[in-house]
Amino acid sequence: MSEVLLDVRHLKKYFPSGDRNRPVKAVDDISFQIFRGETLGVVGESGCGKSTTGRLALNLMQPTEGEIRFEGRRLDVMRGKTMREMRKQMQIIFQDPYASLDPRKTVFQTLAEPFRIHNREMSREEIHREVTRLIGCVGLRPEHIYRYPHEFSGGQRQRVGIARAIALNPKFVVCDEPVSALDVSIQAQVINLLQDIKQEYNLTYMFISHDLRIIKHLCDRVMVMYLGTVVEIGSKEAIYERRRHPYTQALLSAIPNIRQTDTGKRILLTGDIPSPINPPSGCPFHPRCRYCMDVCKREKPALREMEDGTRVACHLELV
Amino acid sequence: MSLLEVRNLKTYFYTDAGVGKAVDDISFTLDRGKTLGIVGESGCGKSVTSLSIMRLVDTTVGRYEGGEIIFDGRDILKLPEREMQKLRGDKLSMIFQEPMTSLNPVFTVGYQISESLMLHKGMDKKQAWQRSIELLEMVGIPEPARRVDEYPHQLSGGMRQRVMIAMALSGDPELLIADEPTTALDVTIQAQILALLKSLQEQLNMAIIIITHDLGVIAEMADEVAVMYAGDIVEMAPTRELFSDPKHPYTIGLMNSIPDIEENAERLRTLEGLVPSLYDMPAGCRFAPRCQFACEQCSKSRIGLTALGGGRQVRCRRFEQ
């Protein structure tokens, strides 16, 4: 097993909800690790806490409880200058390339900013050279650097977002739904680019998406979240082929099938995703689970490790 | 006779940037009880096609430049607005992508469904309210008698879309147009809504036009598929044939762009380049600049649809005799 890059233990993030006694439990006691060089996929539906987890992992918000270690050092207690130093090593690519670029800055200004902040000794010529190199890396042309975001298509804007993320040679990048806002043919272009960049820069990715097809294509390991908790985490093969957790089963069977082969096997979940303000007792999935037992309503299942290393939070007898 | 026949429809937009040929000479037919899927990326004209059928195109900038839309024997484009109003929300219904913006936040769900029932069915308030509850039950909303009194913000995304469907069903539609009905929803909720649409279609024998960018949704729902690109239908085929043997290079590219859940490919085969601007269309085949098979001929003159037999049509020089 390779080295642990990011180690997250008993992480919780509660948001105030107006009712003092009932916070929104966006992330409720999750633990996981990300190994150097891998891509960990984080998948789940709205409100499962996947984006909050991504932001917590970069210390972009303070956890309510828990510890986050990056290369062995506690991130969650880091402040000021030390944190700013750390930021060079960890970056994020956001979902909406329209909202995440400053409309009043040219691509050059956007991409020069990281150097101006972190490498103050760089001359304008050096910065220019770096920005031109970066823009080439993400498949844009040198003349693009003096344009503004509105002059680009969605896919091109996302390329600028990717260039900004890799500007300072980070070790770790959180990709938060980086292709969800893009058209299918553009999605494929950006996915390939993300793969190339990962190779070239030896990156480790945390890839957050609701799209199970893309997760499968890109990731080494997958973490399935539901209502602020991790229900299953394991290798891609284990998640997609063994499908141990009933929620994983339902989620995977809900993907519309282009091959029109086994639509008969679809597991239709009844009901909606419950609110994280008022999560169900016991297992958060029990109201929608077709295997629900008495114990599921009372006790929240802990993650149990299976023989292949997959961890599953379920009261069912699983192997 | 087909329920809907669209012949050579052209919907253009006149703006400062020039003439945008959003829908440029498209034709298709749809029979009762059948589902047509229209698939394509942003700006391909799929939504303008549906708005044209509903005659909801903003006429301050948009114009129907030609063609006919024959619904139930009458040309919709020639109907006076008053007749059109009778048809809309009655025999001809539509549901939209974002149920929150299509519902009125300040009225209860029951009020909004009743409104259409009183208007189209001549029911009184009480009858309409009763029927609203029945409709909510029909679309699978639990405790409909309680939900009918709620406001849209009290409902989840999936429930709101069910309310939209209930509203669309209030006039016993013969044709339901669903424009990206599940795009804003989570995948498990999407599965519920698609299953609901299918079962309602069987019960009510409605025809459905489903518009989406998601080939998976098309595969699940449609009997026949129209693939649109830059205002054109580039390929038309029965669903099964389209997926097992796509003909147009764009259709093939689109399918290759989606990671296959059952295979492990290292890289996706992508379509290079971008969709052309509405105001600056290539002179010849509109897909030619991105097409790996494009020859000189392709970029010179427009290409018509070639019928391939078995209900298949494709707009590509490689299939022309």
XYZ file of C-alpha atoms in Angstrom:
640
model
C 0.000 0.000 0.000
C 1.345 3.387 -0.871
C 1.763 6.283 1.475
C -1.170 8.119 3.034
C -1.418 11.699 1.773
C -4.606 12.804 3.461
C -5.891 11.251 6.645
C -9.347 12.239 7.855
C -10.625 11.034 11.235
C -14.071 11.433 12.787
C -14.785 14.519 10.796
C -17.977 16.418 11.581
C -19.380 19.599 10.168
C -22.614 20.980 11.571
C -24.227 24.143 10.274
C -26.663 26.211 12.323
C -30.213 25.813 11.054
C -32.176 28.463 12.906
C -33.197 25.900 15.461
C -30.339 25.890 17.972
C -30.906 22.305 19.018
C -31.102 20.900 15.532
C -28.070 21.774 13.432
C -27.740 20.613 9.834
C -25.434 17.644 10.074
C -23.780 18.084 6.687
C -20.934 15.739 7.545
C -21.470 13.452 10.491
C -18.465 11.535 11.709
C -16.609 10.295 8.663
C -13.117 8.854 8.428
C -11.140 8.033 5.305
C -7.695 8.183 3.800
C -6.380 9.237 0.433
C -3.173 7.632 -0.776
C -0.500 9.419 -2.758
C -1.047 9.158 -6.492
C -4.569 7.779 -6.412
C -7.928 9.207 -7.353
C -10.559 8.819 -4.685
C -14.068 9.249 -6.051
C -16.690 10.681 -3.732
C -20.193 9.939 -4.923
C -23.646 10.584 -3.567
C -26.822 12.550 -4.143
C -27.725 16.121 -3.164
C -27.159 16.864 0.485
C -24.987 13.842 1.153
C -22.116 16.079 2.246
C -19.697 15.367 -0.581
C -18.891 19.009 -1.379
C -18.596 19.910 2.310
C -16.160 17.028 2.695
C -14.092 18.377 -0.193
C -13.907 21.843 1.323
C -13.073 20.480 4.759
C -10.280 18.399 3.252
C -8.607 21.620 2.085
C -9.284 23.447 5.321
C -11.450 25.918 3.435
C -13.866 25.662 6.349
C -13.470 24.733 9.973
C -14.714 21.303 11.009
C -17.011 21.073 14.029
C -15.008 18.094 15.219
C -12.367 15.731 13.902
C -8.851 15.758 12.575
C -7.415 16.184 9.103
C -3.790 15.373 8.421
C -1.952 16.200 5.223
C 1.373 14.390 4.962
C 1.108 13.745 8.665
C 0.568 17.367 9.701
C -2.656 18.555 11.303
C -4.393 20.804 8.766
C -7.451 21.686 10.781
C -5.450 23.563 13.403
C -3.199 25.359 10.930
C -3.644 29.112 10.593
C -2.175 32.171 8.940
C 1.229 31.884 7.358
C 1.702 28.153 7.797
C -1.666 27.497 6.192
C -0.874 29.855 3.335
C 2.318 27.894 2.683
C 0.273 24.677 2.684
C -2.223 26.082 0.195
C 0.376 25.807 -2.569
C 0.187 22.068 -2.227
C -3.569 21.691 -2.330
C -5.984 23.149 -4.825
C -9.573 22.892 -5.938
C -11.395 22.907 -9.265
C -14.989 24.053 -8.939
C -18.137 22.934 -10.684
C -19.262 26.128 -12.260
C -16.623 27.661 -14.520
C -18.881 30.697 -14.931
C -18.912 31.520 -11.247
C -15.399 30.541 -10.274
C -13.520 32.948 -12.544
C -13.419 36.684 -11.898
C -15.237 38.275 -14.867
C -13.131 41.453 -14.592
C -9.795 39.703 -14.858
C -8.131 38.478 -18.015
C -6.909 34.916 -18.064
C -3.399 36.291 -17.598
C -4.382 38.195 -14.454
C -6.197 35.158 -13.065
C -3.298 32.816 -13.710
C -0.601 35.276 -12.605
C -2.224 35.758 -9.215
C -0.945 32.532 -7.625
C 2.638 33.462 -8.602
C 2.267 37.026 -7.354
C 1.052 35.782 -3.985
C 3.333 32.822 -3.464
C 6.454 33.555 -5.514
C 6.952 37.264 -5.044
C 10.477 37.259 -6.441
C 9.238 36.240 -9.942
C 9.614 38.927 -12.594
C 6.834 39.831 -14.991
C 8.667 38.025 -17.797
C 8.972 34.882 -15.731
C 5.308 35.012 -14.817
C 4.381 35.545 -18.439
C 6.427 32.535 -19.438
C 4.794 30.389 -16.760
C 1.267 31.492 -17.679
C 1.912 30.760 -21.351
C 3.243 27.338 -20.445
C 0.215 26.633 -18.249
C -2.269 27.686 -20.869
C -0.575 25.355 -23.335
C -0.772 22.523 -20.803
C -4.541 22.767 -20.674
C -4.956 22.968 -24.431
C -5.566 26.677 -24.910
C -3.587 28.949 -27.195
C -1.116 31.705 -26.159
C -3.349 34.456 -27.568
C -6.084 33.369 -25.147
C -4.307 34.841 -22.134
C -5.495 38.378 -22.774
C -9.135 37.418 -23.034
C -11.835 37.678 -20.397
C -13.895 34.747 -19.117
C -17.009 35.779 -21.075
C -15.109 35.301 -24.305
C -14.746 31.598 -23.624
C -17.078 28.620 -23.840
C -17.825 26.594 -20.717
C -15.249 23.946 -21.544
C -12.543 26.523 -22.191
C -13.358 28.275 -18.935
C -13.000 25.019 -17.080
C -9.581 24.652 -18.729
C -8.620 28.014 -17.244
C -9.853 26.775 -13.859
C -7.656 23.698 -14.225
C -4.642 25.812 -15.229
C -5.147 27.951 -12.131
C -5.306 24.868 -9.916
C -2.029 23.429 -11.190
C -0.148 26.750 -11.380
C 1.862 26.187 -8.210
C 2.579 22.512 -8.722
C 0.240 21.182 -6.047
C 0.310 17.634 -4.725
C -3.395 17.306 -4.108
C -6.385 18.594 -6.059
C -10.038 18.395 -5.091
C -12.213 18.276 -8.202
C -15.726 19.258 -7.155
C -18.074 18.234 -9.974
C -15.671 19.719 -12.536
C -17.616 18.574 -15.595
C -21.246 18.629 -14.424
C -21.981 21.986 -16.030
C -20.543 20.963 -19.396
C -22.032 19.351 -22.478
C -21.349 15.667 -22.987
C -18.768 16.043 -25.768
C -16.976 18.796 -23.827
C -17.129 16.692 -20.645
C -15.112 14.005 -22.364
C -12.469 16.519 -23.451
C -12.093 17.864 -19.905
C -12.011 14.381 -18.367
C -9.152 13.410 -20.668
C -7.361 16.628 -19.778
C -7.722 15.928 -16.054
C -6.203 12.490 -16.604
C -3.257 13.901 -18.576
C -2.591 16.604 -16.011
C -2.647 14.066 -13.199
C 0.035 12.006 -14.936
C 2.163 14.950 -15.821
C 2.089 16.580 -12.393
C 1.950 13.395 -10.272
C -1.258 14.569 -8.670
C -3.554 12.971 -6.160
C -7.235 13.659 -6.814
C -10.312 13.709 -4.697
C -12.970 13.598 -7.384
C -16.450 14.592 -6.272
C -19.304 13.764 -8.604
C -22.856 12.539 -8.729
C -22.124 10.858 -12.057
C -21.346 7.215 -11.432
C -20.129 6.626 -14.967
C -17.479 9.319 -14.695
C -16.449 8.162 -11.211
C -15.933 4.669 -12.512
C -13.910 5.914 -15.448
C -11.563 8.082 -13.397
C -11.177 6.669 -9.919
C -9.104 4.017 -8.176
C -11.172 3.910 -5.026
C -14.705 5.108 -4.382
C -16.429 6.465 -1.300
C -20.238 6.389 -1.353
C -21.897 8.964 0.896
C -25.469 9.242 2.082
C -26.828 11.975 4.316
C -23.519 13.038 5.812
C -22.126 9.582 6.379
C -19.944 7.130 4.487
C -21.959 4.030 3.637
C -19.281 2.217 1.686
C -15.674 2.810 0.718
C -13.444 0.520 -1.264
C -11.704 -0.180 -4.525
C -13.592 0.711 -7.665
C -13.932 -2.965 -8.545
C -15.381 -3.822 -5.131
C -17.878 -0.977 -5.246
C -19.074 -1.506 -8.814
C -18.980 -5.285 -8.929
C -19.720 -6.488 -5.393
C -22.197 -3.675 -4.590
C -22.513 -4.655 -0.948
C -24.433 -1.762 0.565
C -28.127 -1.605 -0.399
C -27.747 2.099 -1.203
C -24.793 1.431 -3.502
C -26.928 -1.211 -5.212
C -29.811 1.189 -5.741
C -27.564 4.019 -6.872
C -25.781 1.871 -9.425
C -28.967 0.313 -10.725
C -30.503 3.762 -11.225
C -27.990 4.747 -13.914
C -29.889 4.831 -17.188
C -28.499 2.042 -19.263
C -27.423 2.827 -22.791
C -27.099 -0.812 -23.690
C -30.735 -1.508 -22.861
C -29.808 -4.865 -21.434
C -30.790 -5.326 -17.811
C -33.339 -2.603 -17.109
C -35.498 -5.243 -15.422
C -33.103 -5.372 -12.502
C -33.644 -1.774 -11.497
C -34.087 -1.172 -7.793
C -36.518 1.702 -7.432
C -36.073 3.449 -4.119
C -39.237 4.753 -2.586
C -39.387 8.161 -1.012
C -37.028 11.083 -0.964
C -33.639 11.745 0.536
C -34.373 12.780 4.146
C -33.347 16.193 5.403
C -29.957 16.450 7.123
C -31.642 18.653 9.745
C -33.749 15.767 10.861
C -32.025 12.566 9.810
C -33.739 9.245 10.508
C -32.804 7.343 13.653
C -30.367 4.462 13.381
C -29.113 3.861 9.870
C -29.764 6.999 7.817
C -30.770 4.863 4.846
C -33.271 2.642 6.655
C -36.529 4.377 5.547
C -35.676 3.678 1.906
C -33.912 0.352 2.334
C -35.579 -2.792 1.075
C -33.740 -4.942 3.606
C -34.605 -2.780 6.616
C -34.618 -4.723 9.906
C -35.550 -3.652 13.435
C -31.963 -3.054 14.448
C -31.525 -0.630 11.529
C -34.102 1.723 13.023
C -32.336 1.785 16.391
C -28.612 1.606 15.805
C -26.415 3.426 13.370
C -24.189 0.810 11.751
C -20.437 1.367 11.984
C -18.141 0.803 9.020
C -17.015 -2.816 9.002
C -14.055 -4.043 7.045
C -14.632 -6.868 4.577
C -12.030 -9.400 3.578
C -11.067 -7.415 0.476
C -10.529 -4.209 2.450
C -13.859 -2.586 1.516
C -15.582 -0.964 4.460
C -19.382 -1.034 4.613
C -21.786 0.516 7.103
C -24.671 -1.938 7.184
C -26.251 -4.308 9.686
C -26.771 -7.014 7.059
C -24.598 -10.087 7.135
C -22.090 -9.192 4.476
C -18.922 -10.832 3.305
C -52.890 9.459 -39.117
C -50.095 10.559 -36.855
C -50.919 12.645 -33.807
C -48.154 15.120 -34.550
C -46.490 15.901 -37.795
C -43.779 18.514 -37.971
C -42.909 19.469 -41.538
C -39.928 21.622 -42.479
C -40.130 23.694 -39.322
C -37.863 26.721 -39.207
C -37.639 28.886 -36.123
C -35.237 31.786 -36.425
C -34.232 34.462 -33.954
C -33.493 38.002 -35.033
C -31.058 39.727 -32.719
C -28.332 42.345 -32.866
C -25.828 39.564 -33.380
C -27.602 38.471 -36.557
C -30.075 35.775 -37.524
C -29.903 32.726 -35.305
C -31.242 29.676 -37.073
C -32.098 27.792 -33.906
C -34.275 25.261 -35.706
C -33.559 24.977 -39.364
C -35.875 22.836 -41.435
C -36.703 19.854 -39.293
C -39.410 17.249 -39.861
C -40.689 14.306 -37.861
C -43.898 12.506 -36.972
C -45.154 11.027 -33.731
C -47.955 8.497 -33.227
C -50.352 8.263 -30.297
C -48.929 6.458 -27.302
C -45.370 6.619 -28.617
C -42.300 8.400 -27.307
C -39.939 10.463 -29.394
C -36.616 11.377 -27.837
C -34.779 14.483 -28.963
C -31.151 14.502 -27.909
C -28.363 16.989 -28.416
C -26.067 19.436 -26.668
C -26.617 23.072 -25.676
C -27.762 25.205 -28.536
C -28.710 22.342 -30.846
C -32.301 23.555 -31.054
C -34.002 20.838 -29.033
C -35.723 23.204 -26.619
C -36.718 25.652 -29.360
C -38.309 22.706 -31.173
C -40.473 21.960 -28.161
C -41.328 25.603 -27.569
C -42.289 25.881 -31.232
C -44.739 23.005 -30.885
C -46.260 24.713 -27.855
C -46.053 27.992 -29.758
C -44.279 29.535 -26.823
C -41.374 31.027 -28.758
C -40.875 34.651 -27.771
C -42.193 36.409 -30.854
C -40.479 39.697 -30.090
C -37.235 38.127 -31.282
C -38.259 34.760 -32.693
C -40.222 33.957 -35.827
C -41.583 30.803 -37.395
C -40.003 31.153 -40.778
C -41.721 28.266 -42.379
C -43.111 24.805 -42.126
C -46.124 23.256 -40.493
C -46.873 21.656 -37.153
C -49.910 19.463 -37.649
C -51.359 18.371 -34.318
C -54.496 16.253 -34.451
C -55.148 17.403 -38.005
C -54.739 21.139 -37.427
C -51.749 23.341 -38.187
C -50.767 24.830 -34.861
C -48.803 27.624 -36.472
C -51.964 28.916 -38.136
C -54.255 28.767 -35.102
C -55.426 32.061 -33.601
C -53.925 32.673 -30.156
C -57.278 32.023 -28.442
C -57.562 28.564 -29.968
C -53.965 27.913 -29.042
C -54.674 28.796 -25.441
C -57.435 26.204 -25.363
C -55.019 23.589 -26.618
C -52.101 24.468 -24.361
C -52.291 22.769 -20.994
C -55.177 20.699 -22.306
C -54.458 18.313 -25.175
C -50.939 19.649 -25.434
C -48.939 19.807 -22.220
C -45.403 20.480 -21.216
C -43.160 19.952 -18.225
C -39.914 21.787 -17.748
C -36.481 21.128 -16.361
C -36.574 23.185 -13.205
C -39.780 22.520 -11.295
C -39.054 25.252 -8.773
C -39.034 28.032 -11.329
C -42.038 26.666 -13.204
C -44.259 26.567 -10.130
C -45.577 29.735 -8.572
C -44.062 30.018 -5.094
C -46.930 32.036 -3.603
C -49.793 29.667 -4.405
C -50.518 26.232 -3.015
C -50.030 23.204 -5.179
C -53.778 22.577 -5.173
C -54.552 26.105 -6.314
C -52.181 25.797 -9.251
C -53.562 22.469 -10.424
C -57.173 23.599 -9.910
C -56.617 26.691 -11.998
C -56.050 24.676 -15.108
C -58.943 22.317 -14.332
C -61.406 25.185 -13.931
C -60.137 26.820 -17.091
C -60.038 23.825 -19.372
C -62.576 21.441 -17.857
C -65.113 23.960 -16.610
C -65.077 22.485 -13.121
C -66.114 24.501 -10.092
C -63.673 25.128 -7.281
C -64.689 22.157 -5.220
C -64.639 19.655 -8.074
C -61.285 20.976 -9.209
C -59.816 20.657 -5.710
C -61.058 17.073 -5.495
C -59.619 16.261 -8.893
C -56.295 17.873 -7.893
C -56.035 15.433 -5.018
C -56.758 12.540 -7.385
C -54.092 13.767 -9.782
C -51.532 14.083 -6.982
C -52.315 10.536 -5.996
C -51.938 9.405 -9.582
C -48.399 10.798 -9.765
C -47.439 8.993 -6.585
C -47.424 11.765 -4.022
C -47.948 10.321 -0.555
C -50.778 11.827 1.531
C -52.188 13.834 -1.393
C -55.000 15.303 0.698
C -52.422 16.998 2.904
C -49.900 17.857 0.185
C -52.529 19.663 -1.869
C -52.457 22.470 0.695
C -48.691 22.897 0.609
C -46.547 25.447 -1.176
C -43.812 24.474 -3.656
C -41.002 25.295 -1.226
C -42.318 22.651 1.166
C -41.728 19.934 -1.410
C -38.521 18.219 -2.501
C -37.279 18.479 -6.087
C -38.721 15.107 -7.014
C -42.100 15.941 -5.475
C -42.205 19.268 -7.302
C -41.610 17.523 -10.584
C -44.463 15.161 -9.718
C -46.679 18.190 -9.107
C -45.667 19.557 -12.518
C -46.610 16.242 -14.076
C -49.955 16.246 -12.230
C -50.608 19.712 -13.587
C -49.663 18.651 -17.096
C -52.059 15.695 -16.842
C -54.992 17.822 -15.706
C -56.257 18.311 -19.249
C -55.906 14.645 -20.302
C -53.140 15.503 -22.762
C -52.653 13.614 -25.986
C -49.111 14.894 -26.208
C -46.807 15.588 -23.285
C -43.579 17.421 -23.972
C -40.973 16.830 -21.278
C -38.018 19.188 -21.621
C -35.119 17.791 -19.561
C -37.599 16.580 -16.928
C -35.001 14.878 -14.746
C -31.853 16.941 -15.307
C -32.186 18.793 -12.024
C -32.895 15.618 -10.065
C -30.722 13.066 -8.331
C -30.224 9.760 -10.044
C -32.452 7.683 -7.733
C -35.208 10.300 -8.048
C -34.686 10.429 -11.807
C -35.333 6.702 -11.933
C -38.620 7.239 -10.060
C -39.802 10.025 -12.368
C -38.948 8.115 -15.546
C -40.792 5.058 -14.255
C -43.774 7.275 -13.431
C -43.845 8.825 -16.914
C -43.751 5.393 -18.499
C -46.605 4.012 -16.425
C -48.728 7.126 -17.001
C -48.131 6.841 -20.705
C -49.421 3.287 -20.667
C -52.504 4.202 -18.636
C -53.412 7.290 -20.632
C -52.074 6.402 -24.083
C -50.342 9.765 -24.403
C -47.581 10.506 -26.831
C -44.433 11.898 -25.214
C -41.627 13.995 -26.613
C -38.709 13.771 -24.236
C -35.939 16.277 -24.692
C -32.635 15.606 -23.015
C -28.873 15.766 -23.314
C -28.625 12.379 -21.593
C -28.408 9.423 -23.950
C -29.159 7.123 -21.018
C -32.563 8.735 -20.487
C -33.253 8.412 -24.218
C -32.338 4.732 -24.170
C -34.778 4.116 -21.328
C -37.695 6.132 -22.605
C -37.832 6.627 -26.347
C -39.251 4.495 -29.137
C -37.631 6.690 -31.713
C -34.791 9.196 -31.451
C -33.912 12.404 -33.254
C -30.315 13.503 -32.750
C -29.982 17.254 -33.206
C -26.876 19.280 -33.918
C -26.739 23.017 -34.584
C -30.405 23.331 -35.552
C -30.496 20.218 -37.719
C -31.714 16.715 -37.186
C -28.573 14.797 -38.100
C -29.927 11.337 -37.460
C -33.293 9.762 -36.836
C -33.800 6.117 -35.932
C -35.698 3.646 -33.782
C -33.985 3.677 -30.369
C -32.616 0.157 -30.404
C -31.096 0.556 -33.859
C -29.611 3.933 -32.991
C -27.740 2.561 -30.011
C -26.663 -0.704 -31.574
C -25.559 0.873 -34.843
C -25.201 4.669 -34.815
C -24.528 6.055 -38.288
C -23.821 9.776 -38.066
C -20.301 10.715 -36.934
C -21.806 13.088 -34.371
C -24.007 10.375 -32.860
C -20.998 8.088 -32.672
C -18.910 10.848 -31.082
C -21.617 11.582 -28.550
C -21.839 7.935 -27.533
C -18.066 7.635 -27.237
C -17.987 10.678 -24.974
C -19.838 8.851 -22.210
C -17.759 6.526 -20.083
C -19.149 3.025 -20.482
C -20.225 1.647 -17.129
C -19.533 -1.907 -18.247
C -16.128 -1.384 -19.770
C -12.797 -0.096 -18.583
C -11.408 2.223 -21.197
C -8.272 4.153 -20.349
C -9.271 7.207 -22.330
C -12.448 8.592 -23.763
C -12.590 9.094 -27.481
C -13.635 12.692 -27.791
C -15.131 14.982 -30.355
C -12.664 17.786 -30.810
C -13.709 21.388 -31.141
C -16.867 23.229 -30.229
C -20.467 23.527 -31.347
C -20.679 26.348 -33.950
C -22.307 29.621 -32.999
C -25.941 30.051 -34.038
C -24.993 33.243 -35.804
C -22.020 31.867 -37.625
C -22.917 28.491 -39.039
C -20.580 26.635 -41.369
C -21.813 26.864 -44.956
C -21.864 23.158 -45.689
C -22.472 20.347 -43.242
C -22.598 21.988 -39.830
C -20.702 19.161 -38.229
C -17.929 19.156 -40.843
C -15.425 21.241 -38.796
C -15.467 18.582 -36.062
C -15.899 15.536 -38.246
C -13.077 13.083 -38.790
C -14.549 11.967 -42.105
C -15.117 15.450 -43.510
C -13.958 15.984 -47.070
C -13.846 19.120 -49.159
C -17.329 18.490 -50.506
C -18.782 18.474 -46.977
C -17.908 22.059 -46.186
C -19.242 23.352 -49.533
C -22.928 22.626 -49.627
C -25.702 21.636 -47.254
C -26.554 17.982 -47.034
C -30.055 16.542 -46.929
C -31.349 13.627 -44.916
C -30.862 10.271 -46.582
C -33.398 7.552 -45.843
C -31.714 4.266 -45.052
C -34.788 2.079 -44.679
C -36.177 0.686 -41.438
C -37.273 4.174 -40.424
C -33.718 5.436 -40.341
C -32.503 8.746 -41.715
C -29.078 10.290 -41.603
C -27.663 13.624 -42.721
C -24.219 12.672 -43.958
C -22.544 12.612 -47.343
C -21.107 9.186 -46.679
C -24.580 7.680 -46.878
C -25.768 9.568 -49.933
C -26.129 7.464 -53.055
